[in-house]
């Protein structure tokens, strides 16, 4: 059984319905990539899994999220708080949303394992130093005694990862964890995260729009389009044989080494606005394969020759 | 055509440009100075795309601001179309500003949160003192917003109602409003997904052809830089360390090499193990007499610690500042 199973969840925020029938699973030891246009619902999906939707006035209107056999929808906040940080940890894009600027780095990491694992002060510190070293930050002891502002952006982001790992979670949700970082540091952090997932049998949900990172790190990929799942497939299939026309277009949009100048073209048309989604398949106004049925009927997410795709006409 | 003669093929010429920032200087706190941009000289050829890459904090955005004189230089000059920007009057600067625009890195700070998208897009015209009739304004805004792939229905929205990527597209539309000839793009697609990025790069490419635009293009995305840019400038700790004459040119500076080596190919059959650079990036306040990369460089020797390597020409416009270049 999958560690996390998200089944057909829909979300409303006020009058808006930003997510419609999101479905995917993540197994232990697996890295699942979540990609899609800006505004397609990646961050909101992460918030659903983290139980943070109520904080922005949103609600899950249907569907189910089962984590390690436990239904998360309808879970009282007090119980969710026990999961959050301990068994499901979040790494957000901006490290400063997770770090308190006036508390020493060490105290902040120690706190996580004291709170969630019940470690003593000494044991927590030893664990923190160990984690800092594992993330290849030089001089762990000096870092443990530093304030966030004394660290570079890349170091701060590694500290946030250390904090996420401190409680020994089963699932890490990372929302664009390296977007703000340098390429050299990003490469190191992705490499470290992949190693940690493999070594500890963690599950990682990785939101990114960097298709190089997706290709390097992910085992499977969920492609979102306008609040719905377009495709879920193994990494090799996503790049070599995508099943959904949108995935195909997305892959075509990646600039490649040696590509002819002027040959990089976007997907024709505009991304539909959340206040004005088209009927039927939401990709139909931009899809070269669209026919009458696409405008009339929402395609179901179905099993294809590999993976799942929501398209009336993609090959089975 | 005088201006063109004066500046030749280079729309912008940057000479010995330096910008220092100070901090501290309070009670018991020594005043510290750092050079965010350290003696940079660079020509920006007309009608071409010059890419700038380098670690976060290496001075790319500071360089961008200096070039547009949104920030005053501590030392050095920038000429735009043959005119030394530091000697231009306020009025002349304002006229020149129409021709040079910037797309800012941070979509969150680029647009005023109190303005609707419509108002944000009309603001550049107001700043320039150009009133528009209601129908002109609508036509202008409609055109700008569809140019960057947004739905005209978003016009009445406020920035907080847009995703990061949507906001960035508004920033680009705004920079294009006055039809500039020189555009400084500070990581314009960093918050965008690849399909919107492709759309924007395609748009920038066609605008360049149609209007003969010149770009200074700052980016973290090396695949994109190698696709889009005619030349690539690599910076490290405020210094220019290498200029690659073409996107395909092999880097020979050790930092430039490490940077390109860190780039993950968008191909799952070509995964790689990146070599982890030892050492941390030195503090920007550190006074480094030699090569700024020496603390992390596998080929560093005594000379590298002692003497700053000068920028030298390897031929064909390939410039490098390194005592022991890679083969
Ligand atoms: N607090 C909110 N109130 C109303 N609408 C929201 C809110 N947060 C997000 N949305 C809308 O929900 C949709 C999905 O947003 P989300 O932030 O999940 O996108 P995303 O895929 O993470 O995009 P990006 O790549 O730009 O981060 C968007 O249309 C967005 O405008
Ligand atoms: N107004 C300022 N006052 C003081 N220091 C500054 C100021 N602006 C920039 N700096 C410093 O100058 C250095 C260069 O900053 P800059 O923003 O130019 O880097 P960058 O290369 O654009 O980085 P990034 O890739 O993160 O955007 C940094 O160390 C930064 O902290
Ligand atoms: S359902 Fe129709 S419009 Fe949608 S992706 Fe498939 S072919 Fe295109
Ligand atoms: S000058 Fe020396 S330290 Fe600097 S990159 Fe070249 S070999 Fe390395
Ligand atoms: Mg997001
Ligand atoms: Mg910058």
mmCIF file of N, CA and C in Angstrom, chain A residues 119-187:
data_model
loop_
_atom_site.group_PDB
_atom_site.id
_atom_site.type_symbol
_atom_site.label_atom_id
_atom_site.label_comp_id
_atom_site.label_asym_id
_atom_site.label_seq_id
_atom_site.Cartn_x
_atom_site.Cartn_y
_atom_site.Cartn_z
ATOM 1 N N UNK A 119 13.693 13.924 22.692
ATOM 2 C CA UNK A 119 15.112 13.809 23.046
ATOM 3 C C UNK A 119 15.494 14.817 24.133
ATOM 4 N N UNK A 120 16.537 14.458 24.889
ATOM 5 C CA UNK A 120 17.091 15.389 25.876
ATOM 6 C C UNK A 120 17.844 16.489 25.137
ATOM 7 N N UNK A 121 18.205 17.537 25.853
ATOM 8 C CA UNK A 121 18.924 18.652 25.228
ATOM 9 C C UNK A 121 20.218 18.179 24.574
ATOM 10 N N UNK A 122 20.985 17.324 25.305
ATOM 11 C CA UNK A 122 22.258 16.860 24.739
ATOM 12 C C UNK A 122 22.044 15.998 23.498
ATOM 13 N N UNK A 123 21.100 15.072 23.625
ATOM 14 C CA UNK A 123 20.849 14.157 22.505
ATOM 15 C C UNK A 123 20.359 14.935 21.287
ATOM 16 N N UNK A 124 19.505 15.944 21.522
ATOM 17 C CA UNK A 124 18.980 16.745 20.420
ATOM 18 C C UNK A 124 20.113 17.488 19.738
ATOM 19 N N UNK A 125 21.034 18.036 20.550
ATOM 20 C CA UNK A 125 22.142 18.783 19.969
ATOM 21 C C UNK A 125 23.031 17.863 19.136
ATOM 22 N N UNK A 126 23.318 16.698 19.679
ATOM 23 C CA UNK A 126 24.165 15.747 18.947
ATOM 24 C C UNK A 126 23.508 15.397 17.604
ATOM 25 N N UNK A 127 22.192 15.209 17.657
ATOM 26 C CA UNK A 127 21.460 14.873 16.435
ATOM 27 C C UNK A 127 21.523 16.027 15.431
ATOM 28 N N UNK A 128 21.349 17.246 15.929
ATOM 29 C CA UNK A 128 21.398 18.414 15.040
ATOM 30 C C UNK A 128 22.765 18.537 14.371
ATOM 31 N N UNK A 129 23.826 18.362 15.184
ATOM 32 C CA UNK A 129 25.177 18.484 14.622
ATOM 33 C C UNK A 129 25.387 17.438 13.530
ATOM 34 N N UNK A 130 24.874 16.256 13.814
ATOM 35 C CA UNK A 130 24.990 15.171 12.864
ATOM 36 C C UNK A 130 24.276 15.515 11.545
ATOM 37 N N UNK A 131 23.079 16.058 11.676
ATOM 38 C CA UNK A 131 22.308 16.426 10.484
ATOM 39 C C UNK A 131 23.001 17.533 9.696
ATOM 40 N N UNK A 132 23.525 18.530 10.419
ATOM 41 C CA UNK A 132 24.208 19.642 9.737
ATOM 42 C C UNK A 132 25.388 19.085 8.939
ATOM 43 N N UNK A 133 26.110 18.156 9.563
ATOM 44 C CA UNK A 133 27.259 17.561 8.877
ATOM 45 C C UNK A 133 26.798 16.749 7.662
ATOM 46 N N UNK A 134 25.697 16.000 7.827
ATOM 47 C CA UNK A 134 25.181 15.200 6.709
ATOM 48 C C UNK A 134 24.811 16.059 5.511
ATOM 49 N N UNK A 135 24.388 17.287 5.784
ATOM 50 C CA UNK A 135 24.024 18.179 4.690
ATOM 51 C C UNK A 135 25.243 18.937 4.168
ATOM 52 N N UNK A 136 26.433 18.433 4.570
ATOM 53 C CA UNK A 136 27.713 18.957 4.062
ATOM 54 C C UNK A 136 27.880 20.439 4.332
ATOM 55 N N UNK A 137 27.413 20.897 5.478
ATOM 56 C CA UNK A 137 27.690 22.277 5.853
ATOM 57 C C UNK A 137 28.947 22.239 6.710
ATOM 58 N N UNK A 138 29.976 22.985 6.319
ATOM 59 C CA UNK A 138 31.223 22.921 7.089
ATOM 60 C C UNK A 138 31.045 23.504 8.497
ATOM 61 N N UNK A 139 31.890 23.057 9.411
ATOM 62 C CA UNK A 139 31.918 23.546 10.783
ATOM 63 C C UNK A 139 30.543 23.520 11.461
ATOM 64 N N UNK A 140 29.978 22.335 11.639
ATOM 65 C CA UNK A 140 28.644 22.232 12.236
ATOM 66 C C UNK A 140 28.523 22.949 13.590
ATOM 67 N N UNK A 141 29.567 22.853 14.414
ATOM 68 C CA UNK A 141 29.462 23.456 15.749
ATOM 69 C C UNK A 141 29.296 24.973 15.655
ATOM 70 N N UNK A 142 30.029 25.590 14.737
ATOM 71 C CA UNK A 142 29.932 27.046 14.573
ATOM 72 C C UNK A 142 28.552 27.431 14.029
ATOM 73 N N UNK A 143 28.051 26.625 13.119
ATOM 74 C CA UNK A 143 26.728 26.891 12.541
ATOM 75 C C UNK A 143 25.641 26.759 13.609
ATOM 76 N N UNK A 144 25.813 25.763 14.461
ATOM 77 C CA UNK A 144 24.846 25.518 15.537
ATOM 78 C C UNK A 144 24.705 26.760 16.426
ATOM 79 N N UNK A 145 25.793 27.521 16.554
ATOM 80 C CA UNK A 145 25.791 28.719 17.407
ATOM 81 C C UNK A 145 25.487 30.002 16.633
ATOM 82 N N UNK A 146 25.135 29.894 15.351
ATOM 83 C CA UNK A 146 24.946 31.107 14.538
ATOM 84 C C UNK A 146 23.471 31.498 14.467
ATOM 85 N N UNK A 147 23.231 32.746 14.091
ATOM 86 C CA UNK A 147 21.872 33.215 13.803
ATOM 87 C C UNK A 147 21.611 33.073 12.296
ATOM 88 N N UNK A 148 20.341 32.946 11.911
ATOM 89 C CA UNK A 148 20.039 32.772 10.478
ATOM 90 C C UNK A 148 20.702 33.818 9.577
ATOM 91 N N UNK A 149 20.730 35.094 10.014
ATOM 92 C CA UNK A 149 21.253 36.131 9.113
ATOM 93 C C UNK A 149 22.747 35.981 8.850
ATOM 94 N N UNK A 150 23.423 35.154 9.650
ATOM 95 C CA UNK A 150 24.862 34.966 9.435
ATOM 96 C C UNK A 150 25.151 33.914 8.363
ATOM 97 N N UNK A 151 24.090 33.303 7.844
ATOM 98 C CA UNK A 151 24.274 32.230 6.862
ATOM 99 C C UNK A 151 23.856 32.680 5.461
ATOM 100 N N UNK A 152 24.496 32.066 4.474
ATOM 101 C CA UNK A 152 24.093 32.357 3.095
ATOM 102 C C UNK A 152 22.747 31.684 2.808
ATOM 103 N N UNK A 153 22.117 32.088 1.730
ATOM 104 C CA UNK A 153 20.821 31.526 1.351
ATOM 105 C C UNK A 153 20.875 30.007 1.203
ATOM 106 N N UNK A 154 21.937 29.516 0.589
ATOM 107 C CA UNK A 154 22.073 28.081 0.373
ATOM 108 C C UNK A 154 22.229 27.336 1.690
ATOM 109 N N UNK A 155 22.981 27.935 2.618
ATOM 110 C CA UNK A 155 23.155 27.307 3.932
ATOM 111 C C UNK A 155 21.842 27.308 4.694
ATOM 112 N N UNK A 156 21.121 28.433 4.635
ATOM 113 C CA UNK A 156 19.830 28.505 5.330
ATOM 114 C C UNK A 156 18.884 27.428 4.801
ATOM 115 N N UNK A 157 18.874 27.256 3.482
ATOM 116 C CA UNK A 157 17.962 26.255 2.918
ATOM 117 C C UNK A 157 18.362 24.864 3.386
ATOM 118 N N UNK A 158 19.669 24.617 3.529
ATOM 119 C CA UNK A 158 20.102 23.313 4.031
ATOM 120 C C UNK A 158 19.704 23.137 5.502
ATOM 121 N N UNK A 159 19.698 24.255 6.255
ATOM 122 C CA UNK A 159 19.256 24.185 7.655
ATOM 123 C C UNK A 159 17.764 23.829 7.712
ATOM 124 N N UNK A 160 16.987 24.401 6.800
ATOM 125 C CA UNK A 160 15.556 24.085 6.763
ATOM 126 C C UNK A 160 15.364 22.596 6.445
ATOM 127 N N UNK A 161 16.208 22.061 5.575
ATOM 128 C CA UNK A 161 16.127 20.629 5.274
ATOM 129 C C UNK A 161 16.519 19.827 6.519
ATOM 130 N N UNK A 162 17.565 20.281 7.218
ATOM 131 C CA UNK A 162 17.969 19.603 8.460
ATOM 132 C C UNK A 162 16.814 19.602 9.458
ATOM 133 N N UNK A 163 16.120 20.729 9.575
ATOM 134 C CA UNK A 163 14.972 20.806 10.488
ATOM 135 C C UNK A 163 13.866 19.847 10.059
ATOM 136 N N UNK A 164 13.642 19.759 8.750
ATOM 137 C CA UNK A 164 12.602 18.855 8.252
ATOM 138 C C UNK A 164 12.966 17.407 8.575
ATOM 139 N N UNK A 165 14.273 17.097 8.558
ATOM 140 C CA UNK A 165 14.715 15.727 8.807
ATOM 141 C C UNK A 165 14.813 15.396 10.291
ATOM 142 N N UNK A 166 14.883 16.439 11.125
ATOM 143 C CA UNK A 166 15.215 16.234 12.537
ATOM 144 C C UNK A 166 14.239 15.307 13.247
ATOM 145 N N UNK A 167 12.966 15.340 12.866
ATOM 146 C CA UNK A 167 11.985 14.495 13.553
ATOM 147 C C UNK A 167 11.878 13.121 12.898
ATOM 148 N N UNK A 168 12.761 12.852 11.920
ATOM 149 C CA UNK A 168 12.741 11.588 11.216
ATOM 150 C C UNK A 168 11.379 11.324 10.562
ATOM 151 N N UNK A 169 10.942 12.231 9.681
ATOM 152 C CA UNK A 169 9.602 12.084 9.093
ATOM 153 C C UNK A 169 9.570 10.955 8.070
ATOM 154 N N UNK A 170 8.370 10.526 7.703
ATOM 155 C CA UNK A 170 8.221 9.505 6.666
ATOM 156 C C UNK A 170 8.039 10.147 5.302
ATOM 157 N N UNK A 171 7.453 11.338 5.332
ATOM 158 C CA UNK A 171 7.148 12.013 4.064
ATOM 159 C C UNK A 171 7.623 13.463 4.149
ATOM 160 N N UNK A 172 8.345 13.883 3.119
ATOM 161 C CA UNK A 172 8.738 15.289 3.036
ATOM 162 C C UNK A 172 8.047 15.899 1.819
ATOM 163 N N UNK A 173 7.409 17.021 2.059
ATOM 164 C CA UNK A 173 6.790 17.773 0.975
ATOM 165 C C UNK A 173 7.683 18.986 0.737
ATOM 166 N N UNK A 174 8.287 19.061 -0.435
ATOM 167 C CA UNK A 174 9.219 20.150 -0.713
ATOM 168 C C UNK A 174 8.657 21.004 -1.843
ATOM 169 N N UNK A 175 8.296 22.242 -1.536
ATOM 170 C CA UNK A 175 7.708 23.140 -2.525
ATOM 171 C C UNK A 175 8.798 24.058 -3.074
ATOM 172 N N UNK A 176 9.298 23.733 -4.239
ATOM 173 C CA UNK A 176 10.381 24.483 -4.882
ATOM 174 C C UNK A 176 11.526 24.748 -3.909
ATOM 175 N N UNK A 177 12.139 23.696 -3.373
ATOM 176 C CA UNK A 177 13.132 23.870 -2.310
ATOM 177 C C UNK A 177 14.428 24.515 -2.771
ATOM 178 N N UNK A 178 14.699 24.495 -4.070
ATOM 179 C CA UNK A 178 15.996 25.015 -4.512
ATOM 180 C C UNK A 178 15.861 26.143 -5.528
ATOM 181 N N UNK A 179 14.657 26.619 -5.729
ATOM 182 C CA UNK A 179 14.442 27.624 -6.767
ATOM 183 C C UNK A 179 15.260 28.886 -6.528
ATOM 184 N N UNK A 180 15.415 29.257 -5.245
ATOM 185 C CA UNK A 180 16.090 30.516 -4.955
ATOM 186 C C UNK A 180 17.607 30.351 -4.863
ATOM 187 N N UNK A 181 18.105 29.149 -5.111
ATOM 188 C CA UNK A 181 19.522 28.897 -4.861
ATOM 189 C C UNK A 181 20.373 28.912 -6.118
ATOM 190 N N UNK A 182 21.687 29.007 -5.898
ATOM 191 C CA UNK A 182 22.624 28.900 -7.011
ATOM 192 C C UNK A 182 22.596 27.521 -7.577
ATOM 193 N N UNK A 183 23.016 27.459 -8.819
ATOM 194 C CA UNK A 183 23.052 26.180 -9.500
ATOM 195 C C UNK A 183 23.975 25.189 -8.785
ATOM 196 N N UNK A 184 25.143 25.639 -8.361
ATOM 197 C CA UNK A 184 26.073 24.686 -7.733
ATOM 198 C C UNK A 184 25.502 24.172 -6.413
ATOM 199 N N UNK A 185 24.899 25.069 -5.634
ATOM 200 C CA UNK A 185 24.317 24.674 -4.348
ATOM 201 C C UNK A 185 23.061 23.838 -4.592
ATOM 202 N N UNK A 186 22.267 24.232 -5.552
ATOM 203 C CA UNK A 186 21.058 23.467 -5.889
ATOM 204 C C UNK A 186 21.418 22.034 -6.235
ATOM 205 N N UNK A 187 22.442 21.871 -7.070
ATOM 206 C CA UNK A 187 22.840 20.529 -7.485
ATOM 207 C C UNK A 187 23.227 19.710 -6.256
#
